[in-house]
Coordinates of C-alpha atoms in Angstrom, one line a residue:
Chain A
X3 CA 44.4 -40.1 -20.0
X4 CA 42.1 -36.6 -19.6
X5 CA 38.5 -37.1 -19.0
X6 CA 35.9 -35.2 -21.6
X7 CA 32.9 -34.2 -20.3
X8 CA 30.2 -34.1 -23.2
X9 CA 28.4 -31.0 -23.1
X10 CA 24.6 -31.3 -24.9
X11 CA 23.0 -28.4 -25.6
X12 CA 19.4 -28.3 -25.8
X13 CA 17.2 -26.3 -27.9
X14 CA 13.4 -25.9 -28.7
X15 CA 11.2 -27.8 -26.5
X16 CA 13.9 -29.5 -24.5
X17 CA 15.3 -26.0 -23.8
X18 CA 12.1 -24.7 -22.8
X19 CA 11.6 -27.6 -20.4
X20 CA 14.4 -27.4 -19.0
X21 CA 14.2 -23.8 -18.2
X22 CA 11.0 -24.4 -16.6
X23 CA 12.4 -26.8 -14.3
X24 CA 15.6 -24.9 -13.4
X25 CA 13.6 -21.6 -12.3
X26 CA 11.0 -24.2 -10.5
X27 CA 13.5 -26.2 -8.6
X28 CA 14.8 -23.4 -6.3
X29 CA 10.9 -23.0 -5.2
X30 CA 10.4 -26.7 -4.6
X31 CA 13.6 -27.6 -3.1
X32 CA 14.5 -24.4 -1.2
X33 CA 11.2 -25.1 1.0
X34 CA 12.9 -28.2 2.1
X35 CA 16.2 -26.8 2.8
X36 CA 14.8 -24.1 5.1
X37 CA 12.4 -24.9 7.1
X38 CA 11.8 -21.5 8.6
X39 CA 8.8 -21.4 6.5
X40 CA 7.2 -23.9 8.5
X41 CA 6.9 -21.0 10.8
X42 CA 6.7 -17.8 9.0
X43 CA 4.6 -19.2 6.2
X44 CA 2.2 -21.6 7.8
X45 CA 1.8 -20.8 11.8
X46 CA 2.1 -16.8 11.0
X47 CA -0.4 -16.7 8.3
X48 CA -2.5 -19.2 10.6
X49 CA -3.0 -16.4 13.5
X50 CA -4.9 -14.1 11.0
X51 CA -7.1 -17.1 9.8
X52 CA -7.7 -17.4 14.0
X53 CA -8.7 -13.6 14.1
X54 CA -10.9 -14.0 11.6
X55 CA -12.4 -17.0 13.0
X56 CA -13.3 -15.2 16.1
X57 CA -14.6 -12.2 14.7
X58 CA -17.3 -14.6 13.6
X59 CA -17.3 -16.7 16.6
X60 CA -18.1 -13.2 18.8
X61 CA -20.6 -12.3 16.0
X62 CA -22.3 -15.8 16.5
X63 CA -22.3 -16.4 12.8
X64 CA -23.0 -19.7 11.8
X65 CA -20.2 -22.7 11.8
X66 CA -20.3 -22.6 7.8
X67 CA -18.9 -19.3 8.3
X68 CA -16.0 -20.9 9.9
X69 CA -15.5 -23.1 7.1
X70 CA -15.3 -20.2 4.9
X71 CA -12.8 -18.4 6.9
X72 CA -10.6 -21.7 6.9
X73 CA -10.9 -22.0 2.9
X74 CA -10.7 -18.3 2.1
X75 CA -7.0 -18.5 4.5
X76 CA -5.7 -21.6 2.6
X77 CA -6.4 -19.7 -0.6
X78 CA -4.7 -16.3 0.7
X79 CA -1.6 -18.3 0.5
X80 CA -2.1 -18.4 -3.1
X81 CA -3.0 -14.7 -3.8
X82 CA 0.2 -13.8 -1.8
X83 CA 2.4 -15.7 -3.6
X84 CA 0.6 -14.4 -6.5
X85 CA 1.5 -10.9 -5.5
X86 CA 5.1 -11.2 -3.5
X87 CA 6.5 -14.0 -5.7
X88 CA 5.2 -13.5 -9.4
X89 CA 3.9 -10.3 -9.8
X90 CA 6.9 -8.7 -8.0
X91 CA 9.1 -11.1 -8.6
X92 CA 10.6 -10.0 -11.8
X93 CA 11.2 -6.1 -10.4
X94 CA 13.2 -8.2 -7.7
X95 CA 15.2 -9.8 -10.2
X96 CA 15.8 -6.6 -12.0
X97 CA 16.7 -5.2 -8.7
X98 CA 19.2 -7.8 -7.7
X99 CA 20.7 -8.2 -11.4
X100 CA 19.5 -11.2 -12.3
X101 CA 17.1 -10.1 -15.2
X102 CA 19.8 -8.9 -17.3
X103 CA 21.0 -12.4 -17.4
X104 CA 17.6 -14.3 -17.5
X105 CA 17.6 -12.1 -20.7
X106 CA 21.0 -12.7 -22.4
X107 CA 20.7 -16.5 -21.7
X108 CA 19.2 -18.6 -24.4
X109 CA 16.2 -19.7 -22.1
X110 CA 12.9 -18.3 -22.9
X111 CA 11.6 -15.8 -20.8
X112 CA 8.0 -17.2 -21.2
X113 CA 9.8 -20.3 -19.6
X114 CA 11.2 -18.4 -16.6
X115 CA 7.5 -17.4 -15.9
X116 CA 6.0 -20.9 -16.2
X117 CA 9.0 -22.0 -13.9
X118 CA 7.9 -19.6 -11.6
X119 CA 4.5 -20.5 -11.7
X120 CA 4.7 -24.1 -11.6
X121 CA 7.3 -23.9 -8.7
X122 CA 5.3 -21.1 -7.0
X123 CA 2.1 -23.6 -7.2
X124 CA 4.0 -26.5 -6.1
X125 CA 5.4 -24.6 -3.0
X126 CA 2.0 -22.5 -2.3
X127 CA -0.4 -25.9 -2.1
X128 CA 1.9 -27.4 0.3
X129 CA 1.3 -24.5 2.8
X130 CA -2.1 -24.2 1.7
X131 CA -2.8 -27.5 2.4
X132 CA -1.0 -27.3 6.1
X133 CA -3.3 -24.4 6.9
X134 CA -6.3 -25.9 5.7
X135 CA -5.6 -29.2 7.5
X136 CA -4.8 -27.4 10.8
X137 CA -7.7 -24.8 10.5
X138 CA -10.0 -28.0 10.0
X139 CA -8.6 -30.2 13.0
X140 CA -8.5 -27.2 15.5
X141 CA -12.2 -25.7 14.2
X142 CA -13.7 -28.8 13.3
X143 CA -15.1 -27.5 9.9
X144 CA -17.1 -30.3 8.3
X145 CA -17.7 -30.5 4.5
X146 CA -19.8 -32.0 2.0
X147 CA -18.5 -32.7 -1.2
X148 CA -21.4 -32.9 -3.9
X149 CA -18.6 -33.7 -6.9
X150 CA -15.0 -34.6 -6.3
X151 CA -14.5 -34.0 -10.4
X152 CA -15.8 -30.4 -10.3
X153 CA -14.3 -29.8 -7.3
X154 CA -10.8 -31.0 -9.1
X155 CA -11.8 -29.1 -12.4
X156 CA -12.3 -25.6 -10.6
X157 CA -9.0 -25.7 -8.7
X158 CA -7.1 -26.7 -11.5
X159 CA -8.7 -23.9 -13.7
X160 CA -8.7 -21.3 -11.2
X161 CA -4.7 -22.0 -10.5
X162 CA -4.3 -21.8 -14.3
X163 CA -6.2 -18.5 -14.8
X164 CA -4.6 -17.0 -11.4
X165 CA -1.0 -17.8 -12.4
X166 CA -1.3 -16.6 -15.8
X167 CA -2.3 -13.4 -13.9
X168 CA 0.4 -13.4 -11.8
X169 CA 2.9 -14.2 -15.1
X170 CA 1.1 -11.2 -17.2
X171 CA 1.5 -8.9 -13.9
X172 CA 5.1 -9.9 -13.4
X173 CA 5.7 -8.3 -16.7
X174 CA 3.8 -5.1 -15.9
X175 CA 5.5 -4.7 -12.7
X176 CA 8.6 -4.1 -14.6
X177 CA 7.2 -1.0 -15.5
X178 CA 7.6 -0.3 -11.7
X179 CA 10.6 1.0 -9.6
X180 CA 9.8 1.8 -5.7
X181 CA 6.1 1.7 -6.7
X182 CA 6.1 -2.2 -7.3
X183 CA 6.4 -2.7 -3.4
X184 CA 3.4 -0.4 -2.8
X185 CA 1.3 -1.7 -5.6
X186 CA 1.7 -5.5 -4.3
X187 CA 0.9 -4.1 -0.9
X188 CA -2.0 -2.1 -2.4
X189 CA -3.8 -5.0 -4.2
X190 CA -3.7 -7.2 -0.8
X191 CA -6.8 -5.8 1.2
X192 CA -9.0 -4.4 -1.6
X193 CA -8.7 -7.9 -3.3
X194 CA -9.1 -9.9 -0.1
X195 CA -12.4 -7.5 0.1
X196 CA -13.9 -7.9 -3.0
X197 CA -12.7 -11.6 -3.9
X198 CA -14.7 -12.5 -0.9
X199 CA -12.1 -14.5 1.2
X200 CA -14.1 -14.6 4.1
X201 CA -17.5 -14.3 3.0
X202 CA -19.8 -15.0 -0.1
X203 CA -19.5 -12.7 -2.7
X204 CA -23.1 -12.7 -3.3
X205 CA -23.3 -10.2 -0.6
X206 CA -22.0 -7.5 -3.3
X207 CA -24.3 -6.4 -5.9
X208 CA -23.8 -7.9 -9.2
X209 CA -21.8 -5.4 -11.1
X210 CA -19.2 -5.1 -8.2
X211 CA -19.1 -9.3 -7.7
X212 CA -18.7 -9.3 -12.0
X213 CA -16.0 -7.1 -11.8
X214 CA -14.2 -9.0 -9.0
X215 CA -14.6 -12.0 -11.0
X216 CA -11.8 -10.6 -13.1
X217 CA -9.4 -12.4 -10.3
X218 CA -9.8 -15.8 -10.8
X219 CA -9.5 -16.6 -6.9
X220 CA -13.3 -15.1 -6.6
X221 CA -15.0 -17.4 -8.8
X222 CA -12.8 -20.2 -8.0
X223 CA -13.4 -19.6 -4.5
X224 CA -17.6 -19.0 -5.0
X225 CA -17.5 -22.6 -6.6
X226 CA -15.5 -24.0 -4.3
X227 CA -17.8 -23.2 -1.4
X228 CA -20.5 -24.3 -3.4
X229 CA -19.4 -27.8 -4.3
X230 CA -17.8 -28.1 -0.3
X231 CA -20.4 -26.3 2.1
X232 CA -24.3 -27.7 2.0
X233 CA -25.6 -23.9 1.7
X234 CA -23.2 -22.8 -0.6
X235 CA -25.2 -23.1 -3.7
X236 CA -27.4 -20.6 -1.5
X237 CA -25.0 -18.4 -1.4
X238 CA -23.3 -18.9 -4.7
X239 CA -22.6 -16.0 -7.2
X240 CA -23.3 -17.9 -10.2
X241 CA -23.9 -21.2 -10.7
X242 CA -20.9 -23.8 -10.9
X243 CA -20.7 -24.3 -14.7
X244 CA -21.1 -20.6 -15.8
X245 CA -18.1 -20.3 -13.0
X246 CA -16.2 -23.0 -14.9
X247 CA -16.9 -21.8 -18.3
X248 CA -15.5 -18.0 -17.0
X249 CA -12.4 -19.3 -15.4
X250 CA -11.5 -21.4 -18.6
X251 CA -11.8 -18.1 -20.6
X252 CA -10.0 -16.1 -18.0
X253 CA -7.2 -18.8 -18.4
X254 CA -6.5 -18.3 -22.0
X255 CA -6.9 -14.7 -21.7
X256 CA -4.5 -14.2 -19.0
X257 CA -1.7 -16.6 -20.4
X258 CA -1.8 -15.2 -23.9
X259 CA -1.8 -11.5 -21.8
X260 CA 1.3 -12.8 -20.5
X261 CA 2.7 -13.8 -23.8
X262 CA 2.0 -10.4 -25.0
X263 CA 2.8 -8.4 -22.4
X264 CA 6.2 -10.1 -21.8
X265 CA 7.0 -9.4 -25.7
X266 CA 5.8 -5.5 -25.0
X267 CA 8.1 -5.1 -21.9
X268 CA 11.2 -6.3 -24.0
X269 CA 10.8 -4.4 -26.8
X270 CA 10.6 -1.6 -24.0
X271 CA 13.6 -2.9 -22.2
X272 CA 15.7 -2.9 -25.7
X273 CA 14.3 0.6 -26.7
X274 CA 14.7 2.3 -23.5
X275 CA 17.0 -0.4 -21.4
X276 CA 15.1 -0.8 -18.8
X277 CA 16.1 -4.0 -17.6
X278 CA 19.3 -2.9 -16.1
X279 CA 18.0 0.4 -14.6
X280 CA 18.1 0.6 -10.9
X281 CA 16.0 3.4 -9.4
X282 CA 15.7 2.3 -6.1
Chain B
X2 CA 15.6 11.8 15.6
X3 CA 14.0 14.6 13.8
X4 CA 16.4 13.5 10.3
X5 CA 15.6 9.8 10.8
X6 CA 11.6 11.0 11.1
X7 CA 11.8 13.2 8.3
X8 CA 13.7 10.2 6.0
X9 CA 11.4 7.6 7.0
X10 CA 8.6 10.2 5.8
X11 CA 10.2 11.1 3.0
X12 CA 11.0 7.0 2.1
X13 CA 7.1 6.1 2.8
X14 CA 5.7 9.1 0.5
X15 CA 7.9 9.8 -2.0
X16 CA 7.5 7.1 -4.3
X17 CA 4.8 8.6 -6.1
X18 CA 2.9 11.9 -6.4
X19 CA 0.7 13.4 -3.4
X20 CA -2.6 12.4 -4.9
X21 CA -1.7 8.8 -6.0
X22 CA -0.2 8.6 -2.3
X23 CA -3.2 9.9 -0.7
X24 CA -5.8 7.5 -2.7
X25 CA -2.8 4.6 -1.6
X26 CA -3.2 6.1 2.2
X27 CA -7.2 5.6 1.7
X28 CA -7.5 2.6 0.1
X29 CA -5.9 0.1 2.1
X30 CA -7.5 1.0 5.8
X31 CA -11.0 1.4 4.1
X32 CA -10.7 -1.9 2.7
X33 CA -9.2 -3.8 5.9
X34 CA -11.8 -1.9 7.7
X35 CA -14.8 -2.6 5.0
X36 CA -14.1 -6.2 5.5
X37 CA -15.0 -6.3 9.1
X38 CA -18.0 -4.1 7.9
X39 CA -19.2 -6.9 5.4
X40 CA -18.5 -9.9 8.1
X41 CA -20.8 -7.8 10.2
X42 CA -23.3 -6.8 7.6
X43 CA -23.5 -10.7 6.7
X44 CA -24.3 -11.8 10.1
X45 CA -25.8 -8.9 11.9
X46 CA -27.7 -6.8 9.0
X47 CA -26.6 -3.4 8.3
X48 CA -27.3 -1.5 12.0
X49 CA -23.7 0.2 12.3
X50 CA -24.8 2.3 15.0
X51 CA -25.1 -0.8 17.3
X52 CA -22.6 -0.5 20.4
X53 CA -20.8 -4.0 19.7
X54 CA -20.5 -2.8 15.6
X55 CA -19.0 1.0 17.4
X56 CA -16.6 -0.7 19.7
X57 CA -15.2 -2.8 16.6
X58 CA -15.0 -0.6 14.1
X59 CA -12.9 1.8 16.4
X60 CA -10.7 -0.7 17.7
X61 CA -10.1 -1.9 14.4
X62 CA -9.3 1.7 13.2
X63 CA -7.2 2.3 15.5
X64 CA -5.6 -1.2 15.5
X65 CA -3.9 0.3 12.4
X66 CA -1.5 2.4 14.4
X67 CA -0.3 -0.8 16.2
X68 CA 0.4 -2.6 12.8
X69 CA 2.3 0.6 11.7
X70 CA 4.5 0.9 14.8
X71 CA 5.3 -2.8 15.0
X72 CA 6.4 -3.0 11.4
X73 CA 8.0 0.8 11.4
X74 CA 11.3 -0.7 12.9
X75 CA 11.9 -4.1 11.4
X76 CA 10.7 -2.6 8.1
X77 CA 13.2 0.2 8.5
X78 CA 16.0 -2.0 9.2
X79 CA 15.4 -4.6 6.2
X80 CA 14.8 -1.9 4.1
X81 CA 18.3 -0.1 5.0
X82 CA 20.2 -3.6 5.3
X83 CA 18.7 -5.4 2.2
X84 CA 17.0 -2.6 -0.2
X85 CA 19.2 0.1 0.3
X86 CA 21.9 -1.1 1.8
X87 CA 23.0 1.5 4.2
X88 CA 22.5 0.0 7.4
X89 CA 26.3 -0.8 8.0
X90 CA 26.9 3.1 7.3
X91 CA 24.4 4.1 9.7
X92 CA 26.2 1.9 12.4
X93 CA 29.2 3.2 11.9
X94 CA 27.8 7.2 12.1
X95 CA 27.9 8.9 15.5
X96 CA 24.6 8.4 16.0
X97 CA 22.5 6.0 18.6
X98 CA 21.2 3.3 16.3
X99 CA 17.5 2.6 18.4
X100 CA 16.9 6.5 18.0
X101 CA 17.3 6.6 14.5
X102 CA 14.8 3.5 14.4
X103 CA 12.1 4.7 16.5
X104 CA 12.7 8.2 13.9
X105 CA 12.5 6.1 11.3
X106 CA 9.3 4.1 11.9
X107 CA 7.6 7.8 12.6
X108 CA 7.3 7.8 8.7
X109 CA 4.6 5.1 8.8
X110 CA 3.1 5.9 12.3
X111 CA 2.4 9.1 10.8
X112 CA 1.0 7.6 7.4
X113 CA -1.1 5.4 10.0
X114 CA -2.3 8.6 12.0
X115 CA -3.8 9.6 8.7
X116 CA -5.4 6.4 7.8
X117 CA -6.7 6.2 11.7
X118 CA -8.6 9.3 10.4
X119 CA -9.9 8.6 7.1
X120 CA -11.6 5.6 8.7
X121 CA -13.1 7.3 11.7
X122 CA -14.2 9.9 9.2
X123 CA -15.6 7.4 6.6
X124 CA -17.5 5.8 9.7
X125 CA -19.1 8.7 10.8
X126 CA -19.9 9.9 7.4
X127 CA -21.0 7.0 5.7
X128 CA -22.1 4.4 8.3
X129 CA -23.7 7.2 10.4
X130 CA -21.7 5.9 13.8
X131 CA -22.2 8.0 16.7
X132 CA -18.8 9.7 17.0
X133 CA -19.2 13.3 18.0
X134 CA -16.6 15.8 18.3
X135 CA -17.8 17.6 21.1
X136 CA -18.0 14.5 23.3
X137 CA -14.8 13.2 22.6
X138 CA -12.5 13.2 25.7
X139 CA -9.6 14.8 24.4
X140 CA -7.2 14.6 28.0
X141 CA -7.8 10.9 28.1
X142 CA -7.6 10.7 24.2
X143 CA -4.0 12.5 24.2
X144 CA -2.9 10.6 27.8
X145 CA -3.9 7.2 26.3
X146 CA -2.6 7.6 22.8
X147 CA 0.9 8.9 24.0
X148 CA 1.4 6.0 26.5
X149 CA -0.1 3.6 23.6
X150 CA 2.5 5.0 21.1
X151 CA 5.5 4.3 23.5
X152 CA 4.6 1.0 24.3
X153 CA 4.1 0.0 20.6
X154 CA 7.2 1.5 19.7
X155 CA 8.6 -0.7 22.1
X156 CA 7.1 -3.6 20.8
X157 CA 8.6 -2.6 17.3
X158 CA 12.3 -2.2 18.9
X159 CA 11.7 -5.4 20.1
X160 CA 10.7 -7.6 16.8
X161 CA 13.2 -4.7 15.1
X162 CA 15.7 -6.3 17.0
X163 CA 14.8 -10.1 15.9
X164 CA 14.8 -8.9 12.6
X165 CA 18.4 -7.9 13.1
X166 CA 19.5 -11.4 13.0
X167 CA 16.9 -12.8 10.7
X168 CA 18.1 -13.7 7.2
X169 CA 14.9 -14.9 5.5
X170 CA 10.9 -14.3 5.8
X171 CA 11.6 -11.3 7.6
X172 CA 9.5 -9.0 5.6
X173 CA 5.9 -10.8 6.6
X174 CA 6.9 -10.9 10.5
X175 CA 5.6 -7.6 11.4
X176 CA 2.4 -8.3 9.8
X177 CA 1.7 -11.9 10.7
X178 CA 2.7 -10.5 14.5
X179 CA 0.2 -7.6 14.2
X180 CA -2.3 -10.3 13.6
X181 CA -1.6 -11.9 16.5
X182 CA -2.1 -8.9 18.6
X183 CA -5.2 -8.4 16.8
X184 CA -6.5 -11.8 18.6
X185 CA -5.0 -10.8 22.0
X186 CA -5.5 -7.2 21.8
X187 CA -9.4 -7.3 22.0
X188 CA -9.4 -4.9 19.3
X189 CA -12.4 -6.5 17.4
X190 CA -14.1 -9.0 19.8
X191 CA -13.6 -9.2 23.4
X192 CA -10.7 -11.4 25.3
X193 CA -13.9 -13.3 26.7
X194 CA -14.5 -14.8 23.3
X195 CA -11.0 -16.6 23.6
X196 CA -10.1 -19.6 26.2
X197 CA -9.0 -18.6 29.3
X198 CA -5.1 -19.4 29.0
X199 CA -5.2 -17.0 25.7
X200 CA -7.0 -14.1 28.0
X201 CA -4.1 -14.1 29.8
X202 CA -1.6 -13.2 27.2
X203 CA -4.0 -10.2 26.2
X204 CA -4.2 -9.1 29.9
X205 CA -0.4 -8.8 29.7
X206 CA -0.8 -6.5 26.8
X207 CA -0.6 -2.8 26.9
X208 CA -2.7 -2.6 23.5
X209 CA -5.5 -4.2 25.3
X210 CA -5.3 -1.4 28.2
X211 CA -4.9 1.5 25.3
X212 CA -8.0 0.6 23.1
X213 CA -10.0 0.3 26.1
X214 CA -9.2 3.6 27.1
X215 CA -9.2 5.0 23.2
X216 CA -12.7 3.7 23.1
X217 CA -14.0 5.4 26.7
X218 CA -12.3 8.6 25.0
X219 CA -13.7 8.8 21.8
X220 CA -17.3 7.3 22.0
X221 CA -17.6 7.4 26.1
X222 CA -21.2 5.6 26.6
X223 CA -20.2 2.9 24.1
X224 CA -16.5 2.2 25.0
X225 CA -17.9 1.7 28.4
X226 CA -20.3 -1.0 27.3
X227 CA -17.6 -2.9 25.8
X228 CA -17.2 -6.2 27.7
X229 CA -13.5 -5.4 28.9
X230 CA -12.4 -3.7 32.1
X231 CA -15.7 -2.8 32.7
X232 CA -15.0 -2.5 36.5
X233 CA -11.4 -0.4 36.1
X234 CA -12.0 3.5 36.2
X235 CA -10.1 5.2 33.5
X236 CA -7.4 6.4 36.0
X237 CA -6.7 2.6 36.6
X238 CA -6.3 1.7 33.3
X239 CA -3.9 4.6 32.7
X240 CA -2.0 3.7 35.6
X241 CA -1.7 -0.2 34.0
X242 CA -1.0 1.2 30.9
X243 CA 1.5 3.1 32.2
X244 CA 3.3 0.1 34.1
X245 CA 2.9 -2.3 31.2
X246 CA 4.6 0.9 28.9
X247 CA 7.5 1.2 31.4
X248 CA 8.1 -2.8 31.5
X249 CA 7.6 -3.1 27.7
X250 CA 10.3 -0.3 27.1
X251 CA 12.6 -2.1 29.9
X252 CA 12.3 -5.2 27.6
X253 CA 12.8 -3.2 24.2
X254 CA 16.3 -2.1 25.3
X255 CA 17.2 -5.4 27.2
X256 CA 16.2 -7.3 24.3
X257 CA 18.2 -4.9 21.4
X258 CA 21.3 -4.8 23.7
X259 CA 21.6 -8.7 23.3
X260 CA 20.3 -8.9 19.3
X261 CA 22.6 -6.0 18.3
X262 CA 25.0 -8.0 19.8
X263 CA 24.4 -11.3 18.4
X264 CA 24.1 -9.5 14.7
X265 CA 27.5 -7.7 15.4
X266 CA 28.9 -11.0 16.2
X267 CA 27.7 -13.0 13.5
X268 CA 28.3 -10.0 10.7
X269 CA 24.5 -9.4 9.9
X270 CA 24.7 -5.7 9.8
X271 CA 26.2 -5.2 6.3
X272 CA 24.5 -8.6 5.4
X273 CA 22.4 -8.8 2.0
X274 CA 20.5 -12.3 1.9
X275 CA 18.9 -11.0 -1.3
X276 CA 15.6 -12.7 0.1

């Protein structure tokens, strides 16, 4: 008697969820299958952190600044993930021929982006935690957490806004060809400068800091510094409450932006055939 | 070599129009330098003509070359293997692969030279740093730069050779090892800040001696105050740099031969990992 396998085809929300899980799967499971990332994604970024710590040590900076570097280095993992594994991702998918397959599949492209974001967020959080734990242990950073709930809320809103930005950029990067790599490369150092990865963003004048706040990590890190370091409140750009409100607004704006830019890119793709072109 | 250098330059620069390329070449190094400037500003205030800042700034500016030279070869391999998928054709062409790879990296080194100049001009004009054109020791600068560049390209070949057999994560390798060299070379802080065993690593790197010579050539009086190799004369530093350059060149030849053999055996040359 022949075995019959019943194939169920999901649709609607179930298909959306299935697509999210399907796209997140390789990012989460992949980290367990190839442990080389322990060296490349933790040990090597850790070296950059050590360099900045020793610069502060050479300048005889207060010990709290060492904590700023450790925190900033952990958050760097998220920014690099946004640039190289979110913004550039659809461009890579186009280059390797996967993008056209995504588009012709019944899965929603928004679900694909959510899957990329949630998988990336999970894997990057593991990396960031490793960097944070090793940095804290090696440089004996001490924290004084004033409110766990506020800290949790700041982190969640920062991540939602940041990955919303990443989803939006991934559509916009489809406009690029070889410029994609250079654009991601270009966005690395200036954002690390103006978002205050290694020092309080308050050192810039108000308008520069306000402009830098469009990158959610700027306000996110500023609020975290205020909530975990004793002198953080003195060095804060805005109050934590205001920063939470701005982060919530950015979350909505970037997620909506991701939806509309994706639709716009799909229209361009249909009209000009840009999904399948591979100009090198 | 000339053809591959031309190819490297084209790949580095022709992805956009010259104006955007110039802006791109300016923003990245200035931003990296600015991180250090702000760190210094936050802790020490805005006295940018102080010797410790000038030495840090000059070291950081020239360190751009280290990253470019080291990444140039490995990025060339990755680009040709994974992106353009031409490495296999390069291998069967009647050329010497290491020579091609060196030429290929010259494009990124040229962009880096441009970045170093911009960073120095920015420091002199906007931070009022005492870099005086007439006081530069050009002989020492040229000699040190030549030897330093050879040593860096050798390091690049070592890293590039390793890239030949790595499937995943190789893109971040150059940048991360560059950060490691930033710690051990005394580029932005003197080696005596590090614990003793780590200082030994720094003393075994040609880049440490190269940067010491560069400081002495570019800002002679201030450069000699940097607390590294203060007892050494310029001639002695050049001899040490020459010795290390030869050692690293020899290591590069041996490492390339070994990894090239492994890559051929494993079929890595025409591999596309899609990573």
